[in-house]
CSV table of C-alpha atoms and ligand atoms in Angstrom, one decimal:
chain,number,residue,atom,x,y,z
K,94,MET,CA,-0.2,-0.2,0.2
K,95,THR,CA,1.8,3.1,-1.6
K,96,GLU,CA,1.6,6.2,1.8
K,97,HIS,CA,1.0,9.7,0.8
K,98,ALA,CA,1.7,11.9,4.0
K,99,THR,CA,4.3,14.5,2.6
K,100,ASP,CA,1.6,14.7,0.0
K,101,ARG,CA,-1.1,14.8,2.7
K,102,LEU,CA,0.9,17.6,4.1
K,103,LEU,CA,1.4,19.5,1.1
K,104,ARG,CA,-2.0,19.7,0.0
K,105,ASP,CA,-3.1,20.7,2.7
K,106,ARG,CA,-0.8,24.2,2.4
K,107,ALA,CA,-1.3,24.1,-1.2
K,108,ARG,CA,-5.3,24.5,-0.1
K,109,ALA,CA,-4.4,27.9,1.8
K,110,VAL,CA,-2.3,29.8,-0.9
K,111,ILE,CA,-3.2,27.8,-4.4
K,112,PRO,CA,-6.4,28.8,-5.5
K,113,GLY,CA,-8.7,25.4,-4.7
K,114,GLY,CA,-5.7,23.8,-4.1
K,115,MET,CA,-4.3,23.4,-7.7
K,116,TYR,CA,-5.3,24.1,-10.9
K,117,GLY,CA,-5.3,23.2,-15.2
K,118,HIS,CA,-4.7,19.3,-16.2
K,119,GLN,CA,-2.3,18.8,-13.5
K,120,SER,CA,-4.6,19.1,-9.9
K,121,ALA,CA,-5.3,15.8,-8.7
K,122,VAL,CA,-8.6,16.9,-7.2
K,123,SER,CA,-10.8,15.6,-9.5
K,124,LEU,CA,-8.7,12.1,-9.3
K,125,PRO,CA,-8.6,8.8,-7.2
K,126,PRO,CA,-7.2,9.4,-3.8
K,127,GLU,CA,-4.9,7.2,-4.5
K,128,TYR,CA,-3.2,10.3,-7.3
K,129,PRO,CA,-0.5,12.2,-5.6
K,130,GLN,CA,-0.8,15.6,-6.0
K,131,PHE,CA,3.3,16.5,-5.8
K,132,MET,CA,6.0,14.5,-7.6
K,133,ARG,CA,9.9,14.6,-6.5
K,134,GLY,CA,11.4,13.3,-9.8
K,135,GLY,CA,12.2,10.7,-12.6
K,136,ARG,CA,14.7,9.0,-14.6
K,137,GLY,CA,13.9,7.0,-18.2
K,138,ALA,CA,10.4,5.9,-17.5
K,139,ARG,CA,10.1,5.8,-14.0
K,140,VAL,CA,8.8,8.6,-11.4
K,141,TRP,CA,9.1,9.5,-7.8
K,142,ASP,CA,6.1,11.0,-5.5
K,143,VAL,CA,6.8,12.9,-3.2
K,144,ASP,CA,6.3,10.1,-0.3
K,145,GLY,CA,8.9,8.4,-2.6
K,146,ASN,CA,6.3,5.8,-3.9
K,147,GLU,CA,7.8,4.7,-7.3
K,148,TYR,CA,5.7,4.6,-10.6
K,149,VAL,CA,6.4,3.6,-14.4
K,150,ASP,CA,5.5,6.8,-16.0
K,151,LEU,CA,2.5,6.1,-18.4
K,152,MET,CA,1.7,10.1,-18.7
K,153,CYS,CA,5.0,11.6,-19.5
K,154,SER,CA,4.1,14.5,-17.9
K,155,TYR,CA,1.2,14.6,-20.3
K,156,GLY,CA,3.1,14.7,-23.4
K,157,PRO,CA,6.4,16.8,-23.5
K,158,VAL,CA,8.6,14.1,-22.3
K,159,VAL,CA,9.3,11.5,-25.2
K,160,LEU,CA,12.7,10.1,-24.5
K,161,GLY,CA,12.1,9.5,-20.8
K,162,HIS,CA,12.6,11.9,-17.7
K,163,GLN,CA,16.5,13.3,-17.4
K,164,HIS,CA,17.5,12.3,-20.7
K,165,PRO,CA,21.4,12.4,-20.4
K,166,ARG,CA,22.0,14.0,-23.9
K,167,VAL,CA,19.4,16.3,-23.3
K,168,GLU,CA,20.5,16.9,-19.9
K,169,ALA,CA,24.3,17.5,-20.6
K,170,ALA,CA,23.1,19.9,-24.1
K,171,ALA,CA,21.1,22.5,-21.8
K,172,ALA,CA,23.3,22.0,-18.5
K,173,ALA,CA,26.3,23.4,-21.3
K,174,GLN,CA,24.0,26.4,-22.4
K,175,ALA,CA,22.9,27.3,-18.7
K,176,ALA,CA,26.3,27.1,-18.0
K,177,LEU,CA,27.2,30.3,-20.6
K,178,GLY,CA,23.7,31.7,-20.3
K,179,ASP,CA,19.9,31.5,-20.6
K,180,CYS,CA,17.9,34.4,-20.2
K,181,GLN,CA,19.4,37.0,-22.2
K,182,ASN,CA,19.1,40.3,-23.7
K,183,ALA,CA,18.9,38.8,-27.1
K,184,PRO,CA,18.8,35.0,-28.0
K,185,GLY,CA,21.7,33.1,-28.6
K,186,PRO,CA,22.9,31.7,-31.8
K,187,VAL,CA,21.1,28.3,-30.3
K,188,MET,CA,17.7,29.7,-31.8
K,189,VAL,CA,19.1,30.0,-35.5
K,190,ASP,CA,20.2,26.2,-34.9
K,191,LEU,CA,17.1,25.1,-34.2
K,192,ALA,CA,15.3,26.8,-36.7
K,193,GLU,CA,17.5,25.6,-39.2
K,194,LEU,CA,16.8,21.9,-37.6
K,195,LEU,CA,13.2,22.2,-37.5
K,196,VAL,CA,13.0,23.6,-41.0
K,197,ARG,CA,15.2,20.5,-42.0
K,198,THR,CA,13.2,17.9,-39.5
K,199,VAL,CA,9.5,19.3,-40.7
K,200,ARG,CA,8.4,18.8,-44.4
K,201,HIS,CA,6.1,21.6,-44.5
K,202,ALA,CA,8.3,23.9,-42.8
K,203,ASP,CA,10.4,27.0,-44.4
K,204,TRP,CA,10.5,28.9,-41.3
K,205,ALA,CA,9.9,28.7,-37.6
K,206,MET,CA,9.0,31.2,-34.5
K,207,LEU,CA,9.7,30.0,-30.9
K,208,ALA,CA,7.7,30.7,-28.0
K,209,LYS,CA,6.8,28.9,-24.7
K,210,ASN,CA,3.6,27.1,-24.3
K,211,GLY,CA,1.2,25.3,-27.0
K,212,THR,CA,-1.7,27.8,-26.4
K,213,ASP,CA,1.5,30.6,-27.5
K,214,ALA,CA,1.5,28.2,-30.8
K,215,THR,CA,-2.2,27.9,-31.7
K,216,THR,CA,-2.7,31.2,-30.8
K,217,MET,CA,0.1,32.4,-33.2
K,218,CYS,CA,-0.6,30.2,-36.3
K,219,CYS,CA,-4.4,31.9,-35.6
K,220,THR,CA,-3.2,35.6,-35.5
K,221,ILE,CA,-1.1,34.7,-38.5
K,222,ALA,CA,-3.7,32.6,-40.4
K,223,ARG,CA,-5.6,36.3,-40.0
K,224,ALA,CA,-2.4,38.9,-41.0
K,225,GLN,CA,-2.0,36.9,-44.1
K,226,THR,CA,-5.5,36.6,-45.1
K,227,GLY,CA,-6.3,39.8,-43.9
K,228,ARG,CA,-10.0,37.4,-42.8
K,229,ARG,CA,-10.9,36.7,-39.6
K,230,LYS,CA,-13.3,33.4,-39.2
K,231,ILE,CA,-11.1,30.6,-37.9
K,232,LEU,CA,-12.5,26.4,-38.0
K,233,ALA,CA,-12.3,23.9,-35.3
K,234,ALA,CA,-13.7,20.8,-34.1
K,235,THR,CA,-16.1,20.8,-31.7
K,236,GLY,CA,-14.7,19.5,-27.9
K,237,ALA,CA,-11.2,19.3,-29.7
K,238,TYR,CA,-8.7,21.3,-27.3
K,239,HIS,CA,-6.2,23.9,-28.6
K,240,GLY,CA,-5.1,25.5,-25.2
K,241,ALA,CA,-6.5,27.6,-22.4
K,242,ALA,CA,-6.7,31.0,-24.0
K,243,PRO,CA,-10.1,32.7,-23.6
K,244,TRP,CA,-10.9,31.9,-27.1
K,245,CYS,CA,-10.4,27.8,-26.5
K,246,THR,CA,-10.3,26.9,-23.1
K,247,PRO,CA,-12.9,24.2,-22.6
K,248,ARG,CA,-14.5,26.6,-18.9
K,249,PRO,CA,-16.0,29.4,-20.2
K,250,ALA,CA,-15.4,30.8,-16.7
K,251,GLY,CA,-14.1,34.5,-17.1
K,252,THR,CA,-14.6,34.6,-20.6
K,253,THR,CA,-17.3,36.7,-22.9
K,254,PRO,CA,-19.3,35.5,-26.3
K,255,GLU,CA,-17.1,37.7,-28.0
K,256,ASP,CA,-13.9,36.0,-27.4
K,257,ARG,CA,-15.3,33.0,-29.8
K,258,VAL,CA,-16.9,35.4,-32.2
K,259,ASN,CA,-14.7,34.5,-35.0
K,260,LEU,CA,-14.6,30.9,-34.5
K,261,GLY,CA,-16.8,28.0,-36.4
K,262,TYR,CA,-17.1,24.8,-36.0
K,263,TYR,CA,-17.0,21.5,-37.4
K,264,THR,CA,-17.6,17.5,-36.5
K,265,TYR,CA,-14.0,15.7,-36.6
K,266,ASN,CA,-13.6,13.5,-39.8
K,267,ASP,CA,-17.1,14.9,-41.4
K,268,LEU,CA,-16.1,17.2,-44.3
K,269,ALA,CA,-19.4,17.9,-44.9
K,270,SER,CA,-19.8,19.4,-41.7
K,271,VAL,CA,-16.8,22.0,-42.6
K,272,GLN,CA,-18.0,22.6,-46.0
K,273,ARG,CA,-21.0,23.9,-44.1
K,274,ALA,CA,-19.0,26.1,-41.5
K,275,ALA,CA,-16.6,27.1,-44.5
K,276,ALA,CA,-19.8,28.1,-46.1
K,277,GLU,CA,-21.2,30.2,-43.6
K,278,ALA,CA,-17.6,31.7,-42.8
K,279,GLY,CA,-17.9,32.4,-46.5
K,280,ASP,CA,-15.2,35.1,-48.1
K,281,ASP,CA,-14.0,36.1,-44.6
K,282,LEU,CA,-12.5,32.5,-43.7
K,283,ALA,CA,-9.4,32.8,-42.9
K,284,ALA,CA,-8.0,29.1,-41.9
K,285,ILE,CA,-8.9,25.9,-40.1
K,286,LEU,CA,-7.5,24.3,-37.7
K,287,VAL,CA,-7.3,20.7,-36.9
K,288,SER,CA,-5.8,17.9,-34.4
K,289,PRO,CA,-3.6,15.0,-36.3
K,290,PHE,CA,-6.4,12.8,-34.8
K,291,ARG,CA,-9.4,13.0,-32.5
K,292,HIS,CA,-7.5,13.2,-29.0
K,293,ASP,CA,-10.8,15.2,-26.9
K,294,ALA,CA,-10.4,14.0,-23.7
K,295,GLY,CA,-12.3,11.6,-21.9
K,296,TYR,CA,-13.5,10.2,-24.9
K,297,ASP,CA,-12.7,7.4,-27.4
K,298,GLN,CA,-9.9,8.8,-30.2
K,299,GLU,CA,-10.3,8.4,-33.2
K,300,LEU,CA,-7.5,8.3,-36.1
K,301,VAL,CA,-8.4,11.0,-38.7
K,302,ASP,CA,-9.4,9.7,-42.0
K,303,PRO,CA,-7.0,10.4,-45.0
K,304,ALA,CA,-9.6,11.6,-47.0
K,305,PHE,CA,-10.6,14.3,-44.4
K,306,ALA,CA,-7.3,15.3,-44.3
K,307,ARG,CA,-6.6,15.2,-47.9
K,308,GLY,CA,-10.6,16.7,-47.9
K,309,LEU,CA,-9.3,19.4,-45.3
K,310,ARG,CA,-6.2,20.4,-47.8
K,311,ALA,CA,-8.5,21.0,-51.0
K,312,LEU,CA,-10.7,22.8,-49.1
K,313,CYS,CA,-8.1,25.0,-47.5
K,314,ASP,CA,-6.3,25.7,-51.4
K,315,ALA,CA,-9.9,26.8,-52.8
K,316,ASN,CA,-10.3,29.1,-50.5
K,317,GLY,CA,-7.6,30.8,-49.9
K,318,ALA,CA,-7.1,29.6,-46.4
K,319,ALA,CA,-4.9,28.4,-44.3
K,320,LEU,CA,-5.0,24.5,-43.0
K,321,ILE,CA,-3.4,24.7,-39.1
K,322,LEU,CA,-2.5,21.0,-37.8
K,323,ASP,CA,-2.3,21.6,-33.7
K,324,ASP,CA,1.1,19.3,-33.4
K,325,VAL,CA,1.0,20.3,-29.8
K,326,ARG,CA,-0.1,16.9,-28.4
K,327,CYS,CA,1.3,14.7,-31.3
K,328,GLY,CA,4.3,16.1,-32.5
K,329,PHE,CA,7.5,14.6,-32.4
K,330,ARG,CA,5.8,11.4,-31.0
K,331,LEU,CA,4.1,9.9,-33.7
K,332,HIS,CA,6.8,10.9,-36.2
K,333,LEU,CA,9.6,12.4,-36.9
K,334,GLY,CA,8.1,15.3,-38.8
K,335,SER,CA,4.8,16.6,-39.0
K,336,SER,CA,2.1,14.3,-38.2
K,337,TRP,CA,0.1,14.4,-41.3
K,338,GLU,CA,3.4,13.7,-43.2
K,339,PRO,CA,3.1,10.2,-43.6
K,340,LEU,CA,-0.7,10.9,-44.8
K,341,GLY,CA,0.9,12.9,-47.7
K,342,VAL,CA,-0.4,16.2,-46.5
K,343,ASP,CA,1.3,19.3,-45.3
K,344,PRO,CA,-0.2,22.1,-43.5
K,345,ASP,CA,0.4,25.9,-43.9
K,346,LEU,CA,1.1,26.1,-40.4
K,347,SER,CA,1.8,23.8,-37.5
K,348,ALA,CA,1.3,24.5,-33.5
K,349,TRP,CA,4.3,22.3,-31.4
K,350,SER,CA,4.9,21.8,-28.0
K,351,LYS,CA,4.8,19.3,-25.1
K,352,ALA,CA,7.5,17.2,-26.9
K,353,ILE,CA,9.4,19.5,-28.8
K,354,ALA,CA,12.5,19.8,-26.1
K,355,ASN,CA,11.8,16.4,-23.8
K,356,GLY,CA,10.4,18.4,-21.2
K,357,HIS,CA,11.9,21.6,-21.5
K,358,PRO,CA,9.7,24.6,-22.0
K,359,LEU,CA,9.7,25.6,-25.4
K,360,ALA,CA,6.7,25.6,-28.3
K,361,ALA,CA,6.8,26.4,-32.1
K,362,VAL,CA,5.0,27.6,-34.8
K,363,LEU,CA,6.4,26.3,-38.2
K,364,GLY,CA,5.0,27.4,-41.8
K,365,GLY,CA,5.5,27.8,-45.5
K,366,ASP,CA,6.7,30.1,-47.5
K,367,ALA,CA,3.1,31.4,-48.2
K,368,PHE,CA,2.5,32.3,-45.0
K,369,ARG,CA,6.1,34.2,-44.1
K,370,GLY,CA,4.8,37.7,-44.4
K,371,GLY,CA,2.1,37.4,-42.3
K,372,ALA,CA,4.1,35.9,-39.5
K,373,GLN,CA,6.6,38.9,-40.3
K,374,ARG,CA,4.0,41.3,-39.9
K,375,VAL,CA,2.3,40.5,-36.1
K,376,PHE,CA,3.6,41.6,-33.2
K,377,VAL,CA,4.0,38.3,-30.8
K,378,THR,CA,6.3,37.9,-28.1
K,379,GLY,CA,7.1,36.8,-24.2
K,380,SER,CA,9.8,37.4,-21.4
K,381,PHE,CA,11.3,33.8,-21.5
K,382,TRP,CA,10.5,33.2,-25.0
K,383,PHE,CA,14.3,33.4,-26.3
K,384,SER,CA,15.6,31.6,-23.5
K,385,ALA,CA,18.7,29.3,-24.9
K,386,VAL,CA,18.3,26.2,-22.6
K,387,PRO,CA,15.2,25.2,-24.3
K,388,MET,CA,16.3,25.4,-27.4
K,389,ALA,CA,19.8,23.5,-26.7
K,390,ALA,CA,17.6,21.3,-25.0
K,391,ALA,CA,15.6,21.1,-28.3
K,392,ILE,CA,18.1,20.3,-30.1
K,393,ALA,CA,19.4,17.6,-28.6
K,394,THR,CA,15.8,16.1,-28.4
K,395,ILE,CA,15.2,16.1,-32.2
K,396,THR,CA,18.3,14.7,-32.4
K,397,ALA,CA,18.5,12.4,-29.9
K,398,LEU,CA,14.9,11.2,-31.3
K,399,GLY,CA,16.6,10.8,-35.0
K,400,GLU,CA,19.6,8.5,-33.6
K,401,GLU,CA,18.2,6.4,-31.4
K,402,ASN,CA,14.9,5.4,-33.7
K,403,ALA,CA,12.7,7.1,-30.8
K,404,VAL,CA,9.7,7.0,-32.7
K,405,GLU,CA,9.9,3.3,-33.8
K,406,ALA,CA,10.9,2.4,-30.3
K,407,MET,CA,8.1,4.0,-28.6
K,408,ALA,CA,5.8,2.7,-31.5
K,409,ARG,CA,7.2,-1.0,-30.3
K,410,ALA,CA,6.2,-0.6,-26.8
K,411,GLY,CA,3.1,1.2,-27.3
K,412,ALA,CA,2.0,-1.7,-29.9
K,413,ALA,CA,3.4,-4.4,-26.8
K,414,LEU,CA,1.0,-2.2,-24.2
K,415,ARG,CA,-1.9,-2.7,-26.4
K,416,GLU,CA,-1.5,-6.3,-27.1
K,417,GLY,CA,-1.2,-7.0,-22.9
K,418,ILE,CA,-4.0,-5.0,-21.9
K,419,LEU,CA,-6.6,-6.3,-24.9
K,420,ALA,CA,-5.6,-10.0,-24.0
K,421,GLN,CA,-6.0,-9.2,-20.0
K,422,ALA,CA,-9.5,-7.5,-20.8
K,423,ARG,CA,-10.3,-10.8,-22.6
K,424,SER,CA,-9.4,-12.8,-19.9
K,425,TRP,CA,-11.1,-10.7,-17.5
K,426,GLU,CA,-14.2,-10.8,-19.6
K,427,LEU,CA,-14.7,-7.1,-19.5
K,428,PRO,CA,-15.5,-4.9,-22.8
K,429,VAL,CA,-13.4,-2.4,-23.3
K,430,SER,CA,-12.0,0.4,-26.0
K,431,TYR,CA,-8.1,0.9,-26.3
K,432,THR,CA,-8.2,3.8,-29.0
K,433,GLY,CA,-5.7,6.3,-30.8
K,434,PRO,CA,-2.2,5.1,-31.9
K,435,ALA,CA,-0.5,2.9,-29.7
K,436,VAL,CA,2.1,5.7,-28.5
K,437,MET,CA,-0.9,7.9,-27.0
K,438,PRO,CA,-3.5,5.0,-25.9
K,439,PHE,CA,-6.5,5.4,-24.3
K,440,LEU,CA,-9.0,2.5,-22.2
K,441,THR,CA,-12.5,3.3,-21.5
K,442,PHE,CA,-15.0,0.6,-20.1
K,443,THR,CA,-18.1,0.1,-22.5
K,444,GLY,CA,-21.0,1.9,-20.5
K,445,ASP,CA,-18.8,3.1,-17.9
K,446,ARG,CA,-20.6,6.3,-16.1
K,447,ASP,CA,-19.0,9.0,-14.6
K,448,TYR,CA,-15.7,7.1,-15.2
K,449,GLU,CA,-16.8,5.0,-11.9
K,450,LEU,CA,-14.6,1.8,-13.2
K,451,ALA,CA,-11.6,3.8,-14.8
K,452,ASN,CA,-11.6,5.2,-11.5
K,453,VAL,CA,-11.4,2.2,-10.1
K,454,PHE,CA,-8.7,0.6,-12.9
K,455,THR,CA,-6.3,3.9,-12.8
K,456,ALA,CA,-6.5,3.7,-8.8
K,457,GLN,CA,-5.4,0.0,-8.5
K,458,ALA,CA,-3.0,0.3,-11.5
K,459,LEU,CA,-1.4,3.1,-9.9
K,460,ARG,CA,-1.1,1.2,-6.0
K,461,GLY,CA,0.7,-1.2,-8.2
K,462,GLY,CA,2.9,0.9,-9.7
K,463,ALA,CA,2.0,2.4,-12.9
K,464,TYR,CA,0.7,5.7,-14.0
K,465,LEU,CA,-2.1,5.6,-16.3
K,466,HIS,CA,-5.4,8.2,-16.4
K,467,PRO,CA,-8.4,7.2,-15.8
K,468,ARG,CA,-9.6,10.3,-18.9
K,469,HIS,CA,-7.1,11.5,-20.1
K,470,ASN,CA,-4.9,9.8,-23.1
K,471,TRP,CA,-1.6,7.9,-21.8
K,472,PHE,CA,1.5,9.0,-23.4
K,473,VAL,CA,4.7,6.1,-24.0
K,474,SER,CA,8.2,7.2,-23.7
K,475,ALA,CA,11.4,5.8,-25.9
K,476,ALA,CA,12.5,4.9,-22.1
K,477,MET,CA,10.3,2.4,-22.1
K,478,THR,CA,11.9,-1.1,-21.2
K,479,GLY,CA,11.1,-4.8,-21.1
K,480,ALA,CA,11.2,-4.5,-17.3
K,481,ASP,CA,8.8,-1.5,-17.2
K,482,LEU,CA,6.0,-2.8,-19.3
K,483,ALA,CA,6.5,-6.2,-17.2
K,484,LEU,CA,5.7,-4.3,-14.4
K,485,VAL,CA,2.7,-2.3,-15.4
K,486,LEU,CA,0.9,-4.8,-16.5
K,487,GLU,CA,1.3,-6.9,-13.9
K,488,ALA,CA,-0.3,-3.9,-12.4
K,489,THR,CA,-2.7,-3.6,-15.2
K,490,ASP,CA,-3.9,-7.3,-14.7
K,491,GLN,CA,-4.5,-6.8,-10.9
K,492,ALA,CA,-6.2,-3.4,-12.1
K,493,PHE,CA,-9.0,-5.3,-13.9
K,494,ALA,CA,-9.2,-7.7,-11.3
K,495,ALA,CA,-10.3,-4.8,-9.1
K,496,VAL,CA,-12.9,-3.6,-11.8
K,497,ARG,CA,-14.2,-7.2,-12.0
K,498,LYS,CA,-15.0,-7.3,-7.9
K,499,HIS,CA,-15.9,-3.9,-8.3
K,500,ILE,CA,-18.6,-4.7,-11.1
K,501,GLY,CA,-19.5,-8.3,-9.1
K,502,GLN,CA,-20.3,-6.3,-5.3
P,120,LIG,C1,-3.8,20.1,-28.5
P,120,LIG,C2,-3.4,20.7,-27.7
P,120,LIG,N1,-3.5,21.7,-28.5
P,120,LIG,C3,-2.8,23.0,-27.6
P,120,LIG,C4,-2.6,23.0,-26.3
P,120,LIG,C5,-2.2,23.5,-25.3
P,120,LIG,O1,-0.7,23.6,-24.6
P,120,LIG,P1,0.5,24.2,-23.6
P,120,LIG,O2,-1.0,23.5,-22.5
P,120,LIG,O3,1.2,23.7,-23.6
P,120,LIG,O4,-0.5,25.3,-23.4
P,120,LIG,C6,-2.2,21.0,-25.6
P,120,LIG,C7,-2.3,20.7,-24.5
P,120,LIG,O5,-2.6,20.0,-23.7
P,120,LIG,C8,-2.8,20.0,-27.0
P,120,LIG,O6,-3.1,18.8,-26.0
């Protein structure tokens, strides 16, 4: 049984000085009580909470950790840059090195701009599309997550209807719904924003229909609008390049963050020459956007991803995880959906209400040393070893047993 004494004390202190005790996607307030709120550290595919409990990490900091925690090459590059300087009066040469590497690595990119968070990047993509086209309307999929700014936050508190007045909505993978929304926007259509696959938190995931992706590209071309790919969650985990490159569909603009620097704070907007003018005209900046350490970490991350065949390693580990979990679900006779790419899977129990079974499952998995999530897709890192996988599958077997027992009660 895991101990959480230190975590409980920290939560008590946090409640007094942090609104709600915690906020945002890392709040453990609505998770089963087995989840620690505070973490001490991690290495490879293992993480430790503040009470010293160890877990195999299948959330990877909600995506940023792609090579494993404290990857030696990434941390060495970051430390070398830190010894020179990080936050200065001007960016280091490392910014140009990184922009060149991104342009070489991502097929549709002729230029790169750097920022901090995924929300910075998706918001910048919209601003650049509007600056370039001189139009206002942006189409997004209903229920898709593109960040936490007033125009896109899923929780409306503190926002106004005017924040979204220039947005239109379509249904993911339903081209006719995009055509309808585009017709409504008429000659004011600036961009269509889309994620590489449907990964709305809490729902079964849906891979993109290649015909849908091609249809969006054709629609944007026909209307002179920008196709914006939100690669914040998937970028450099599904493919070493934009996530739609394997489909042969290139966006005009793409938003990146999360895995780009293996956990160091960085985001990027990449674009083609047709949108360079708009990118040049907008004023976008931030106090920490030019920090050199995360850029050095990003260069090391992207280089290691290629040299260590990390995308393939993740795909192999993800496939083994899927196979193992689905075999267990069958043997416990529990009907489940296991959706999304193998490296970003999500498990739901058929007919589960209010994540009741998902909570039982993930809480027991956590007790067994596997850190999963009941309502958010999981992330596989390239650091997963055979021993990590074996431990996870032992924990999930016990977790299925707990669900079976819970149903029987
Ligand atoms: C697809 C997608 N877009 C944008 C964002 C926003 O990124 P950030 O939280 O870094 O602002 C996220 C974060 O989860 C995301 O998954």
